[in-house]
Amino acid sequence: DNHTKRGTSSRQLRKRLRKAEAQLLDATAELEAAGLTVRSIVLLPAGPNAVLRQAPAEGLTVQVGSEVTIYVF
């Protein structure tokens, strides 16, 4: 494997990206299971697919069927 400046192999990077993508899918599934509509806004297409923030903010009470926007980088 090729190494980056930080010494992380491309295999390790792929593993991290798969984990981040799985977390994003889990977050989306959890919101949808709660009866919410999820809208994803991708801020950095080549990013790690991690949720940067969401609106409305985590912890607020919303009605079933409400839209939650997650900002992904």
mmCIF file of N, CA and C in Angstrom:
data_model
loop_
_atom_site.group_PDB
_atom_site.id
_atom_site.type_symbol
_atom_site.label_atom_id
_atom_site.label_comp_id
_atom_site.label_asym_id
_atom_site.label_seq_id
_atom_site.Cartn_x
_atom_site.Cartn_y
_atom_site.Cartn_z
ATOM 1 N N ASP A 1 0.814 -1.189 0.000
ATOM 2 C CA ASP A 1 0.000 0.000 0.000
ATOM 3 C C ASP A 1 0.860 1.256 0.000
ATOM 4 N N ASN A 2 0.372 2.281 -0.684
ATOM 5 C CA ASN A 2 1.050 3.577 -0.648
ATOM 6 C C ASN A 2 0.749 4.262 0.663
ATOM 7 N N HIS A 3 1.679 5.066 1.120
ATOM 8 C CA HIS A 3 1.478 5.771 2.381
ATOM 9 C C HIS A 3 1.291 7.254 2.143
ATOM 10 N N THR A 4 0.422 7.883 2.925
ATOM 11 C CA THR A 4 0.246 9.321 2.878
ATOM 12 C C THR A 4 1.288 9.957 3.772
ATOM 13 N N LYS A 5 1.300 11.289 3.835
ATOM 14 C CA LYS A 5 2.262 11.998 4.665
ATOM 15 C C LYS A 5 2.162 11.596 6.129
ATOM 16 N N ARG A 6 1.006 11.203 6.563
ATOM 17 C CA ARG A 6 0.812 10.830 7.963
ATOM 18 C C ARG A 6 1.110 9.358 8.210
ATOM 19 N N GLY A 7 1.444 8.634 7.175
ATOM 20 C CA GLY A 7 1.781 7.233 7.346
ATOM 21 C C GLY A 7 0.588 6.303 7.344
ATOM 22 N N THR A 8 -0.563 6.770 6.911
ATOM 23 C CA THR A 8 -1.757 5.942 6.860
ATOM 24 C C THR A 8 -1.820 5.249 5.508
ATOM 25 N N SER A 9 -1.986 3.967 5.510
ATOM 26 C CA SER A 9 -2.037 3.233 4.250
ATOM 27 C C SER A 9 -3.369 3.467 3.548
ATOM 28 N N SER A 10 -3.381 3.231 2.250
ATOM 29 C CA SER A 10 -4.628 3.390 1.506
ATOM 30 C C SER A 10 -5.672 2.394 1.987
ATOM 31 N N ARG A 11 -5.233 1.232 2.450
ATOM 32 C CA ARG A 11 -6.164 0.248 3.011
ATOM 33 C C ARG A 11 -6.844 0.805 4.252
ATOM 34 N N GLN A 12 -6.084 1.463 5.111
ATOM 35 C CA GLN A 12 -6.650 2.061 6.330
ATOM 36 C C GLN A 12 -7.622 3.177 5.977
ATOM 37 N N LEU A 13 -7.280 3.970 4.958
ATOM 38 C CA LEU A 13 -8.173 5.052 4.539
ATOM 39 C C LEU A 13 -9.488 4.499 4.011
ATOM 40 N N ARG A 14 -9.416 3.446 3.205
ATOM 41 C CA ARG A 14 -10.649 2.828 2.687
ATOM 42 C C ARG A 14 -11.505 2.291 3.827
ATOM 43 N N LYS A 15 -10.863 1.707 4.825
ATOM 44 C CA LYS A 15 -11.587 1.174 5.976
ATOM 45 C C LYS A 15 -12.294 2.305 6.726
ATOM 46 N N ARG A 16 -11.612 3.426 6.921
ATOM 47 C CA ARG A 16 -12.222 4.585 7.603
ATOM 48 C C ARG A 16 -13.398 5.141 6.812
ATOM 49 N N LEU A 17 -13.243 5.206 5.489
ATOM 50 C CA LEU A 17 -14.330 5.713 4.652
ATOM 51 C C LEU A 17 -15.547 4.802 4.706
ATOM 52 N N ARG A 18 -15.324 3.493 4.679
ATOM 53 C CA ARG A 18 -16.451 2.549 4.784
ATOM 54 C C ARG A 18 -17.161 2.704 6.122
ATOM 55 N N LYS A 19 -16.397 2.895 7.201
ATOM 56 C CA LYS A 19 -16.988 3.069 8.532
ATOM 57 C C LYS A 19 -17.807 4.350 8.589
ATOM 58 N N ALA A 20 -17.276 5.443 8.049
ATOM 59 C CA ALA A 20 -17.999 6.721 8.053
ATOM 60 C C ALA A 20 -19.276 6.622 7.227
ATOM 61 N N GLU A 21 -19.190 5.956 6.082
ATOM 62 C CA GLU A 21 -20.374 5.784 5.237
ATOM 63 C C GLU A 21 -21.437 4.956 5.953
ATOM 64 N N ALA A 22 -21.025 3.918 6.653
ATOM 65 C CA ALA A 22 -21.962 3.085 7.407
ATOM 66 C C ALA A 22 -22.635 3.900 8.512
ATOM 67 N N GLN A 23 -21.880 4.775 9.161
ATOM 68 C CA GLN A 23 -22.453 5.615 10.218
ATOM 69 C C GLN A 23 -23.489 6.572 9.639
ATOM 70 N N LEU A 24 -23.216 7.114 8.463
ATOM 71 C CA LEU A 24 -24.174 8.005 7.811
ATOM 72 C C LEU A 24 -25.452 7.257 7.460
ATOM 73 N N LEU A 25 -25.302 6.051 6.919
ATOM 74 C CA LEU A 25 -26.481 5.243 6.589
ATOM 75 C C LEU A 25 -27.270 4.887 7.840
ATOM 76 N N ASP A 26 -26.578 4.582 8.928
ATOM 77 C CA ASP A 26 -27.245 4.270 10.192
ATOM 78 C C ASP A 26 -28.017 5.478 10.713
ATOM 79 N N ALA A 27 -27.408 6.661 10.634
ATOM 80 C CA ALA A 27 -28.076 7.877 11.111
ATOM 81 C C ALA A 27 -29.325 8.153 10.294
ATOM 82 N N THR A 28 -29.224 7.995 8.982
ATOM 83 C CA THR A 28 -30.377 8.212 8.105
ATOM 84 C C THR A 28 -31.482 7.211 8.419
ATOM 85 N N ALA A 29 -31.122 5.955 8.586
ATOM 86 C CA ALA A 29 -32.112 4.919 8.890
ATOM 87 C C ALA A 29 -32.790 5.178 10.227
ATOM 88 N N GLU A 30 -32.026 5.633 11.209
ATOM 89 C CA GLU A 30 -32.592 5.917 12.531
ATOM 90 C C GLU A 30 -33.594 7.062 12.465
ATOM 91 N N LEU A 31 -33.269 8.108 11.723
ATOM 92 C CA LEU A 31 -34.193 9.241 11.584
ATOM 93 C C LEU A 31 -35.452 8.824 10.835
ATOM 94 N N GLU A 32 -35.288 8.050 9.777
ATOM 95 C CA GLU A 32 -36.452 7.584 9.014
ATOM 96 C C GLU A 32 -37.322 6.646 9.841
ATOM 97 N N ALA A 33 -36.712 5.807 10.664
ATOM 98 C CA ALA A 33 -37.467 4.899 11.528
ATOM 99 C C ALA A 33 -38.282 5.679 12.558
ATOM 100 N N ALA A 34 -37.838 6.876 12.888
ATOM 101 C CA ALA A 34 -38.570 7.726 13.834
ATOM 102 C C ALA A 34 -39.685 8.502 13.135
ATOM 103 N N GLY A 35 -39.871 8.225 11.839
ATOM 104 C CA GLY A 35 -40.958 8.866 11.103
ATOM 105 C C GLY A 35 -40.585 10.211 10.529
ATOM 106 N N LEU A 36 -39.303 10.496 10.414
ATOM 107 C CA LEU A 36 -38.856 11.786 9.895
ATOM 108 C C LEU A 36 -38.398 11.645 8.451
ATOM 109 N N THR A 37 -38.450 12.740 7.727
ATOM 110 C CA THR A 37 -37.957 12.793 6.363
ATOM 111 C C THR A 37 -36.540 13.334 6.423
ATOM 112 N N VAL A 38 -35.612 12.658 5.758
ATOM 113 C CA VAL A 38 -34.206 13.057 5.813
ATOM 114 C C VAL A 38 -33.790 13.671 4.487
ATOM 115 N N ARG A 39 -33.167 14.832 4.579
ATOM 116 C CA ARG A 39 -32.590 15.487 3.407
ATOM 117 C C ARG A 39 -31.106 15.636 3.689
ATOM 118 N N SER A 40 -30.268 15.105 2.820
ATOM 119 C CA SER A 40 -28.818 15.196 2.983
ATOM 120 C C SER A 40 -28.266 16.261 2.063
ATOM 121 N N ILE A 41 -27.431 17.115 2.610
ATOM 122 C CA ILE A 41 -26.720 18.110 1.815
ATOM 123 C C ILE A 41 -25.243 17.779 1.930
ATOM 124 N N VAL A 42 -24.648 17.403 0.810
ATOM 125 C CA VAL A 42 -23.243 17.004 0.799
ATOM 126 C C VAL A 42 -22.391 18.247 0.556
ATOM 127 N N LEU A 43 -21.589 18.604 1.553
ATOM 128 C CA LEU A 43 -20.754 19.791 1.475
ATOM 129 C C LEU A 43 -19.411 19.514 0.824
ATOM 130 N N LEU A 44 -18.938 18.298 0.949
ATOM 131 C CA LEU A 44 -17.642 17.911 0.385
ATOM 132 C C LEU A 44 -17.788 16.523 -0.220
ATOM 133 N N PRO A 45 -18.053 16.439 -1.525
ATOM 134 C CA PRO A 45 -18.337 15.146 -2.149
ATOM 135 C C PRO A 45 -17.269 14.078 -1.912
ATOM 136 N N ALA A 46 -16.024 14.453 -1.804
ATOM 137 C CA ALA A 46 -14.961 13.466 -1.603
ATOM 138 C C ALA A 46 -14.622 13.298 -0.129
ATOM 139 N N GLY A 47 -15.465 13.841 0.732
ATOM 140 C CA GLY A 47 -15.210 13.782 2.170
ATOM 141 C C GLY A 47 -15.486 12.411 2.753
ATOM 142 N N PRO A 48 -15.360 12.308 4.063
ATOM 143 C CA PRO A 48 -15.513 11.003 4.721
ATOM 144 C C PRO A 48 -16.963 10.569 4.959
ATOM 145 N N ASN A 49 -17.946 11.319 4.421
ATOM 146 C CA ASN A 49 -19.363 10.999 4.608
ATOM 147 C C ASN A 49 -19.772 11.028 6.069
ATOM 148 N N ALA A 50 -19.237 11.959 6.800
ATOM 149 C CA ALA A 50 -19.590 12.127 8.200
ATOM 150 C C ALA A 50 -20.576 13.284 8.332
ATOM 151 N N VAL A 51 -21.500 13.165 9.259
ATOM 152 C CA VAL A 51 -22.471 14.232 9.492
ATOM 153 C C VAL A 51 -21.794 15.340 10.277
ATOM 154 N N LEU A 52 -21.777 16.532 9.698
ATOM 155 C CA LEU A 52 -21.170 17.701 10.327
ATOM 156 C C LEU A 52 -22.143 18.342 11.310
ATOM 157 N N ARG A 53 -23.386 18.497 10.867
ATOM 158 C CA ARG A 53 -24.428 19.050 11.729
ATOM 159 C C ARG A 53 -25.783 18.683 11.149
ATOM 160 N N GLN A 54 -26.819 18.993 11.914
ATOM 161 C CA GLN A 54 -28.172 18.723 11.439
ATOM 162 C C GLN A 54 -29.084 19.850 11.871
ATOM 163 N N ALA A 55 -30.176 20.001 11.128
ATOM 164 C CA ALA A 55 -31.185 21.005 11.456
ATOM 165 C C ALA A 55 -32.550 20.351 11.323
ATOM 166 N N PRO A 56 -33.410 20.410 12.318
ATOM 167 C CA PRO A 56 -33.180 21.020 13.627
ATOM 168 C C PRO A 56 -32.092 20.270 14.405
ATOM 169 N N ALA A 57 -31.536 20.947 15.378
ATOM 170 C CA ALA A 57 -30.425 20.402 16.155
ATOM 171 C C ALA A 57 -30.829 19.142 16.914
ATOM 172 N N GLU A 58 -29.842 18.291 17.159
ATOM 173 C CA GLU A 58 -30.059 17.065 17.918
ATOM 174 C C GLU A 58 -30.627 17.414 19.294
ATOM 175 N N GLY A 59 -31.584 16.623 19.753
ATOM 176 C CA GLY A 59 -32.161 16.817 21.078
ATOM 177 C C GLY A 59 -33.459 17.610 21.085
ATOM 178 N N LEU A 60 -33.772 18.284 19.979
ATOM 179 C CA LEU A 60 -35.032 19.024 19.900
ATOM 180 C C LEU A 60 -36.172 18.072 19.572
ATOM 181 N N THR A 61 -37.352 18.389 20.041
ATOM 182 C CA THR A 61 -38.529 17.581 19.754
ATOM 183 C C THR A 61 -39.188 18.105 18.486
ATOM 184 N N VAL A 62 -39.471 17.190 17.559
ATOM 185 C CA VAL A 62 -40.150 17.543 16.314
ATOM 186 C C VAL A 62 -41.301 16.576 16.100
ATOM 187 N N GLN A 63 -42.231 16.971 15.267
ATOM 188 C CA GLN A 63 -43.379 16.122 14.979
ATOM 189 C C GLN A 63 -43.007 15.057 13.961
ATOM 190 N N VAL A 64 -43.677 13.912 14.052
ATOM 191 C CA VAL A 64 -43.497 12.853 13.065
ATOM 192 C C VAL A 64 -43.795 13.435 11.694
ATOM 193 N N GLY A 65 -42.971 13.089 10.721
ATOM 194 C CA GLY A 65 -43.139 13.606 9.374
ATOM 195 C C GLY A 65 -42.334 14.862 9.101
ATOM 196 N N SER A 66 -41.743 15.434 10.134
ATOM 197 C CA SER A 66 -40.913 16.628 9.973
ATOM 198 C C SER A 66 -39.688 16.284 9.152
ATOM 199 N N GLU A 67 -39.120 17.293 8.522
ATOM 200 C CA GLU A 67 -37.897 17.097 7.755
ATOM 201 C C GLU A 67 -36.687 17.434 8.620
ATOM 202 N N VAL A 68 -35.688 16.591 8.551
ATOM 203 C CA VAL A 68 -34.412 16.821 9.215
ATOM 204 C C VAL A 68 -33.361 16.896 8.125
ATOM 205 N N THR A 69 -32.586 17.953 8.127
ATOM 206 C CA THR A 69 -31.520 18.121 7.151
ATOM 207 C C THR A 69 -30.201 17.766 7.815
ATOM 208 N N ILE A 70 -29.443 16.869 7.182
ATOM 209 C CA ILE A 70 -28.114 16.557 7.691
ATOM 210 C C ILE A 70 -27.091 17.078 6.696
ATOM 211 N N TYR A 71 -26.081 17.742 7.219
ATOM 212 C CA TYR A 71 -25.019 18.315 6.416
ATOM 213 C C TYR A 71 -23.824 17.377 6.495
ATOM 214 N N VAL A 72 -23.438 16.859 5.353
ATOM 215 C CA VAL A 72 -22.426 15.810 5.268
ATOM 216 C C VAL A 72 -21.156 16.369 4.635
ATOM 217 N N PHE A 73 -20.030 16.005 5.206
ATOM 218 C CA PHE A 73 -18.759 16.391 4.583
ATOM 219 C C PHE A 73 -17.903 15.163 4.373
#
